[in-house]
Amino acid sequence: MPLNRKARTWLTESYAGDVTFEEPMANHTSFKVGGPADALVRPKKRDDLVRLVRWASEHGITYMPIGAGSNILVRDSGIRGIVILLDGCLQAIAEKNPASGHPVVVAGAGVKLPALCAYALKHGFKGFNFILGIPGTVGGGLRVNAGAGGRSMGDVVETVGLLMPGGSIRTLQKTDLHFSYRNLDLPPELTTEPGSTPIILEADFCLKQAGKPGIRQEARQILKLRNAHQPWTAPSAGCIFKNPVGNRSAGQLIDMAGLKGKRIGDAQVSPKHANFIVNRGQATAGDILALMDLIRTSVYERYRIKLEAEVRIVG
Ligand code: EPU
């Protein structure tokens, strides 16, 4: 159901100061593109989030949670319904069984992945370094099974707490979570209602106690490599295509097709790493989608390999 006047009034009265209407998603995505969301709510507390989800489900209003907006491409037409921005709540990080030698870290979905890495480094916990430099949140990172260097979020997670559309809370064990390359499938019986997906609230991660100097040295090395090979200073959504099956990566194929530096409007194939599209200023989602099409066609014509988007296209 679209957002009618009554719904807008309820949102304004219930979330004064934390709701905006016709909000450009360009303000909330790392690509710095995207048309308006009908409404964008940034709940301050977990209870505010639960109340919002319950109300939206009861009224058949679709909602979409977003974390850091770092792996999505929002179309220029924007998003109908409510975008729920989770970077204002679900911020807690704590250790569950201190001094056991088998640390379990519980982190809220809104915690930024760099903050989680910093926590682990400070406490001498090994196991999170692979996500260093990935600019997402715990919730977003789990949904896309973010990873690097052959490891991903699914390797370290133990349990996930979910907020269901009706407002109830469920805890899923690792065995219920089906992680694959850059994807997490929840059990199908939990995802039957279109437009109102369960929202990840928090997760437990299983780490190892280790010497601080060793993991700090490893962290420095990982960040050095990322900064040397990937264009993290320009707006982007990280790698744009998944690596295809086979021994050549998407970046390698796009590079070999001669597309480094190729531009449509202000969207450009990064001259530093060909599997990144960067926004050189005023790119639109249309520019980026056109460039993705051109890349897909060129790579298919040359190598008969179909590239699949890694970035989630929404709106
Ligand atoms: N390469 C080129 N040209 C390029 C880019 C890469 O020839 O323009 C070559 C490299 O020389 C290398 C190979 O392609 O031989 C693979 O490149 P790289 O090591 O950069 O890794 P990748 O497969 O492109 C993956 C992840 C990254 C992650 C890195 C490092 C995917 C789609 N990408 O990139 O994740 O940071 O490994 O572990 O799985 C992301 O998911 O957003 C992301 C950036």
XYZ file of C-alpha atoms and ligand atoms in Angstrom:
359
model
C 0.000 0.000 0.000
C 1.349 3.494 -0.797
C 1.914 5.936 2.026
C -1.354 7.830 2.383
C -1.957 10.980 4.401
C -3.020 9.037 7.506
C 0.177 6.982 7.430
C 2.304 10.113 7.000
C 0.573 11.745 9.971
C 1.168 8.679 12.172
C 4.845 8.606 11.200
C 5.273 12.338 11.837
C 3.625 12.124 15.245
C 5.427 8.935 16.284
C 8.916 9.695 14.961
C 9.188 13.489 15.160
C 12.721 14.500 14.183
C 13.561 10.964 13.007
C 11.395 10.819 9.885
C 11.722 12.607 6.547
C 9.561 12.291 3.458
C 10.679 12.216 -0.202
C 14.197 11.759 1.170
C 16.900 11.403 -1.540
C 18.599 8.035 -1.074
C 21.730 9.644 -2.563
C 22.232 11.004 0.971
C 22.291 7.486 2.434
C 24.282 5.354 -0.007
C 28.034 5.065 -0.452
C 27.514 5.456 -4.239
C 25.893 8.860 -3.522
C 23.119 8.114 -6.007
C 19.462 7.136 -5.682
C 16.036 8.735 -5.952
C 13.680 9.536 -3.077
C 12.252 7.169 -0.482
C 8.574 7.899 0.288
C 9.612 8.013 3.942
C 12.884 7.419 5.723
C 12.815 6.663 9.447
C 15.891 6.470 11.648
C 14.690 4.857 14.900
C 16.750 5.872 17.939
C 15.894 2.855 20.057
C 15.179 -0.814 19.486
C 11.611 -0.367 20.830
C 10.979 2.392 18.273
C 12.076 -0.011 15.545
C 9.854 -2.844 16.801
C 6.833 -0.510 16.994
C 7.450 0.754 13.455
C 7.731 -2.725 11.964
C 4.605 -3.924 13.764
C 2.621 -0.882 12.565
C 3.857 -1.134 8.964
C 3.027 -4.875 8.817
C -0.455 -4.291 10.231
C -1.112 -1.623 7.595
C 0.417 -3.517 4.662
C 3.083 -0.859 4.151
C 6.346 -2.156 2.705
C 9.617 -1.371 4.439
C 13.258 -1.909 3.684
C 16.025 -1.866 6.298
C 19.349 -0.376 5.320
C 22.624 -0.175 7.211
C 25.486 1.844 5.767
C 23.973 1.749 2.237
C 27.326 0.502 0.989
C 26.243 -2.423 -1.181
C 23.079 -1.072 -2.796
C 22.274 0.814 -5.968
C 18.969 2.682 -5.593
C 17.256 3.445 -8.899
C 16.612 7.106 -9.788
C 12.865 6.537 -9.288
C 13.541 5.880 -5.591
C 11.857 3.526 -3.115
C 8.143 3.219 -2.363
C 7.174 2.676 1.269
C 9.479 3.179 4.246
C 13.246 2.925 4.361
C 14.398 2.126 7.897
C 17.898 3.370 8.554
C 19.520 1.235 11.235
C 22.681 3.219 11.879
C 21.037 5.144 14.750
C 20.117 2.145 16.924
C 21.273 -1.447 17.491
C 24.739 -0.128 18.304
C 25.789 -2.343 21.227
C 28.936 -4.504 21.198
C 29.780 -6.782 24.130
C 31.671 -9.917 24.998
C 29.503 -12.790 26.188
C 31.808 -15.161 28.033
C 34.877 -13.179 29.099
C 37.973 -15.053 30.233
C 36.842 -18.384 28.773
C 39.489 -18.255 26.040
C 36.681 -18.681 23.489
C 35.329 -15.165 23.104
C 31.832 -14.667 21.721
C 31.125 -11.108 20.642
C 27.505 -9.989 20.368
C 27.015 -7.004 18.069
C 23.916 -5.020 17.105
C 22.955 -4.903 13.442
C 23.677 -1.169 13.251
C 27.322 -1.530 14.347
C 29.691 -0.522 11.550
C 32.038 -3.324 10.498
C 35.154 -1.145 11.035
C 33.977 -0.523 14.643
C 33.553 -4.272 15.146
C 37.076 -4.868 13.825
C 38.436 -2.137 16.110
C 36.710 -3.788 19.125
C 38.202 -7.168 18.250
C 41.681 -5.674 17.789
C 41.465 -3.801 21.107
C 40.565 -7.005 22.974
C 43.025 -9.248 21.128
C 40.295 -11.328 19.418
C 41.288 -13.021 16.201
C 38.890 -13.813 13.352
C 37.491 -10.473 12.135
C 40.471 -8.985 10.323
C 39.209 -10.143 6.926
C 36.368 -7.589 7.091
C 38.752 -4.701 7.755
C 38.031 -1.841 5.424
C 34.602 -3.164 4.331
C 32.394 -0.127 4.949
C 29.096 -1.886 5.852
C 27.219 -2.716 9.047
C 26.760 -6.017 10.882
C 23.192 -6.417 9.544
C 24.039 -5.513 5.947
C 27.280 -7.489 6.055
C 25.401 -10.615 7.161
C 22.655 -10.185 4.535
C 25.218 -10.100 1.727
C 27.698 -12.415 3.476
C 30.375 -9.746 3.043
C 33.890 -10.997 2.793
C 37.413 -10.718 1.495
C 40.500 -12.874 1.217
C 38.462 -16.093 0.975
C 36.603 -15.539 4.275
C 33.142 -14.152 4.884
C 30.723 -13.235 7.672
C 29.093 -16.685 7.599
C 32.404 -18.218 8.756
C 32.365 -16.432 12.126
C 28.663 -16.029 12.993
C 27.030 -18.338 15.564
C 23.471 -17.043 15.996
C 21.364 -14.267 14.501
C 18.481 -12.446 16.218
C 15.629 -11.465 13.873
C 12.744 -9.044 14.165
C 9.808 -10.648 12.369
C 7.225 -8.580 10.426
C 4.584 -8.988 13.173
C 7.032 -7.641 15.775
C 8.090 -10.957 17.355
C 11.757 -11.880 17.870
C 13.364 -15.120 16.640
C 16.855 -16.467 17.224
C 18.348 -18.569 14.471
C 21.305 -20.895 14.945
C 24.070 -21.243 12.393
C 22.475 -24.447 11.081
C 19.343 -22.455 10.063
C 21.391 -19.876 8.128
C 22.337 -20.772 4.564
C 25.340 -18.714 3.579
C 26.736 -18.811 0.068
C 29.032 -16.548 -1.930
C 27.832 -12.995 -1.093
C 24.416 -14.196 0.027
C 22.442 -15.336 3.054
C 19.213 -17.291 2.610
C 16.942 -17.354 5.637
C 14.651 -20.363 6.030
C 11.955 -19.957 3.320
C 9.078 -20.112 5.833
C 10.376 -16.831 7.320
C 10.414 -14.898 4.067
C 7.003 -15.544 2.547
C 5.583 -12.059 3.024
C 6.649 -9.839 0.109
C 7.947 -6.384 0.968
C 8.307 -7.059 4.676
C 11.445 -8.988 5.279
C 12.713 -10.060 8.707
C 15.226 -7.538 10.044
C 18.487 -8.697 11.589
C 18.737 -7.210 15.096
C 22.038 -8.646 16.304
C 24.419 -11.545 15.927
C 26.847 -13.581 18.004
C 30.295 -14.103 16.531
C 32.742 -16.787 17.615
C 36.348 -15.580 17.725
C 39.686 -16.719 19.148
C 41.897 -15.123 21.777
C 45.263 -14.166 20.263
C 48.286 -11.944 20.806
C 47.527 -8.295 20.016
C 50.786 -7.507 18.163
C 50.209 -10.377 15.706
C 46.648 -9.421 14.758
C 47.547 -5.724 14.592
C 50.380 -6.507 12.195
C 47.987 -8.621 10.071
C 45.414 -5.782 10.116
C 47.994 -3.245 8.873
C 48.957 -5.593 6.045
C 45.326 -6.158 4.971
C 44.539 -2.429 4.940
C 47.720 -1.658 3.023
C 46.792 -4.171 0.301
C 43.186 -2.926 0.061
C 44.269 0.682 -0.259
C 46.893 -0.209 -2.857
C 44.491 -2.168 -5.113
C 41.008 -0.760 -4.519
C 39.628 2.775 -5.043
C 38.112 3.450 -1.614
C 38.407 7.249 -1.722
C 35.807 7.758 -4.491
C 32.080 6.972 -3.928
C 31.320 3.371 -4.966
C 29.539 0.241 -3.740
C 32.638 -1.944 -3.574
C 32.887 -4.705 -6.158
C 30.033 -4.337 -8.624
C 29.941 -7.915 -10.035
C 30.386 -11.282 -8.360
C 33.420 -13.259 -9.421
C 32.245 -15.864 -11.946
C 32.990 -19.556 -11.572
C 36.368 -20.237 -13.191
C 39.838 -18.948 -12.704
C 39.413 -15.368 -13.913
C 37.927 -12.744 -11.584
C 35.341 -10.199 -12.716
C 37.986 -7.449 -12.351
C 40.413 -9.349 -14.568
C 37.768 -9.963 -17.289
C 36.609 -6.307 -17.324
C 40.228 -5.163 -17.433
C 41.046 -7.575 -20.298
C 37.985 -6.262 -22.184
C 39.744 -2.863 -22.171
C 37.127 -1.104 -20.054
C 39.246 0.461 -17.292
C 38.457 4.173 -17.202
C 35.332 3.766 -19.432
C 32.745 6.389 -18.561
C 29.008 6.913 -19.001
C 28.044 10.297 -17.595
C 29.802 10.529 -14.257
C 29.900 6.746 -13.730
C 33.351 5.339 -14.440
C 35.021 1.929 -14.397
C 37.760 2.592 -11.856
C 41.193 2.889 -13.450
C 42.567 1.292 -10.248
C 40.355 -1.850 -10.039
C 38.093 -2.750 -12.946
C 35.401 -4.396 -10.783
C 34.606 -1.072 -9.107
C 32.360 1.564 -10.650
C 33.052 4.962 -9.112
C 30.892 8.071 -9.059
C 32.966 10.954 -10.404
C 30.507 13.562 -9.109
C 26.982 13.706 -10.469
C 26.421 10.107 -11.630
C 22.829 8.855 -11.723
C 21.693 5.292 -11.107
C 20.807 5.277 -14.830
C 24.467 6.021 -15.736
C 25.687 3.213 -13.477
C 23.134 0.705 -14.787
C 24.033 1.618 -18.392
C 27.730 1.116 -17.621
C 26.960 -2.247 -15.975
C 25.055 -3.294 -19.127
C 27.935 -2.251 -21.331
C 30.396 -4.217 -19.170
C 28.176 -7.328 -19.161
C 27.731 -7.187 -22.947
C 31.445 -6.601 -23.666
C 32.598 -9.407 -21.363
C 29.970 -11.801 -22.750
C 30.842 -11.009 -26.382
C 34.552 -11.617 -25.770
C 34.604 -14.440 -23.245
C 31.059 -15.937 -23.252
C 30.934 -15.363 -19.476
C 27.830 -13.846 -17.884
C 28.635 -11.458 -15.046
C 26.130 -11.238 -12.221
C 25.685 -8.065 -10.161
C 27.068 -8.214 -6.639
C 25.525 -4.881 -5.695
C 21.819 -5.128 -4.741
C 19.722 -3.061 -7.150
C 16.693 -1.666 -5.330
C 13.774 0.618 -6.081
N 42.696 -7.833 -11.534
C 42.991 -7.299 -12.768
N 42.535 -6.070 -13.066
C 41.797 -5.343 -12.191
C 41.462 -5.890 -10.950
C 41.930 -7.152 -10.619
O 43.662 -7.932 -13.568
O 41.403 -4.216 -12.543
C 43.218 -9.158 -11.176
C 44.175 -9.097 -10.021
O 45.476 -8.785 -10.413
C 44.043 -10.490 -9.440
C 42.606 -10.876 -9.723
O 42.140 -9.971 -10.731
O 44.879 -11.383 -10.126
C 41.702 -10.759 -8.490
O 41.704 -9.407 -8.037
P 41.644 -9.015 -6.491
O 42.710 -9.698 -5.745
O 41.571 -7.539 -6.436
O 40.314 -9.663 -5.942
P 38.849 -9.627 -6.531
O 38.480 -11.040 -6.812
O 38.682 -8.637 -7.607
C 37.660 -10.030 -4.206
C 36.388 -9.508 -3.613
C 36.642 -8.183 -2.921
C 37.736 -8.364 -1.872
C 39.003 -8.857 -2.591
C 40.182 -9.095 -1.648
C 34.510 -10.201 -5.020
C 33.577 -9.800 -6.118
N 35.420 -9.285 -4.691
O 38.018 -9.110 -5.252
O 35.451 -7.817 -2.259
O 38.005 -7.133 -1.226
O 38.698 -10.112 -3.233
O 39.952 -10.190 -0.851
O 34.365 -11.277 -4.466
C 33.411 -6.598 -2.425
O 32.855 -7.672 -2.191
O 32.779 -5.516 -2.564
C 34.864 -6.594 -2.559
C 35.519 -5.506 -2.895
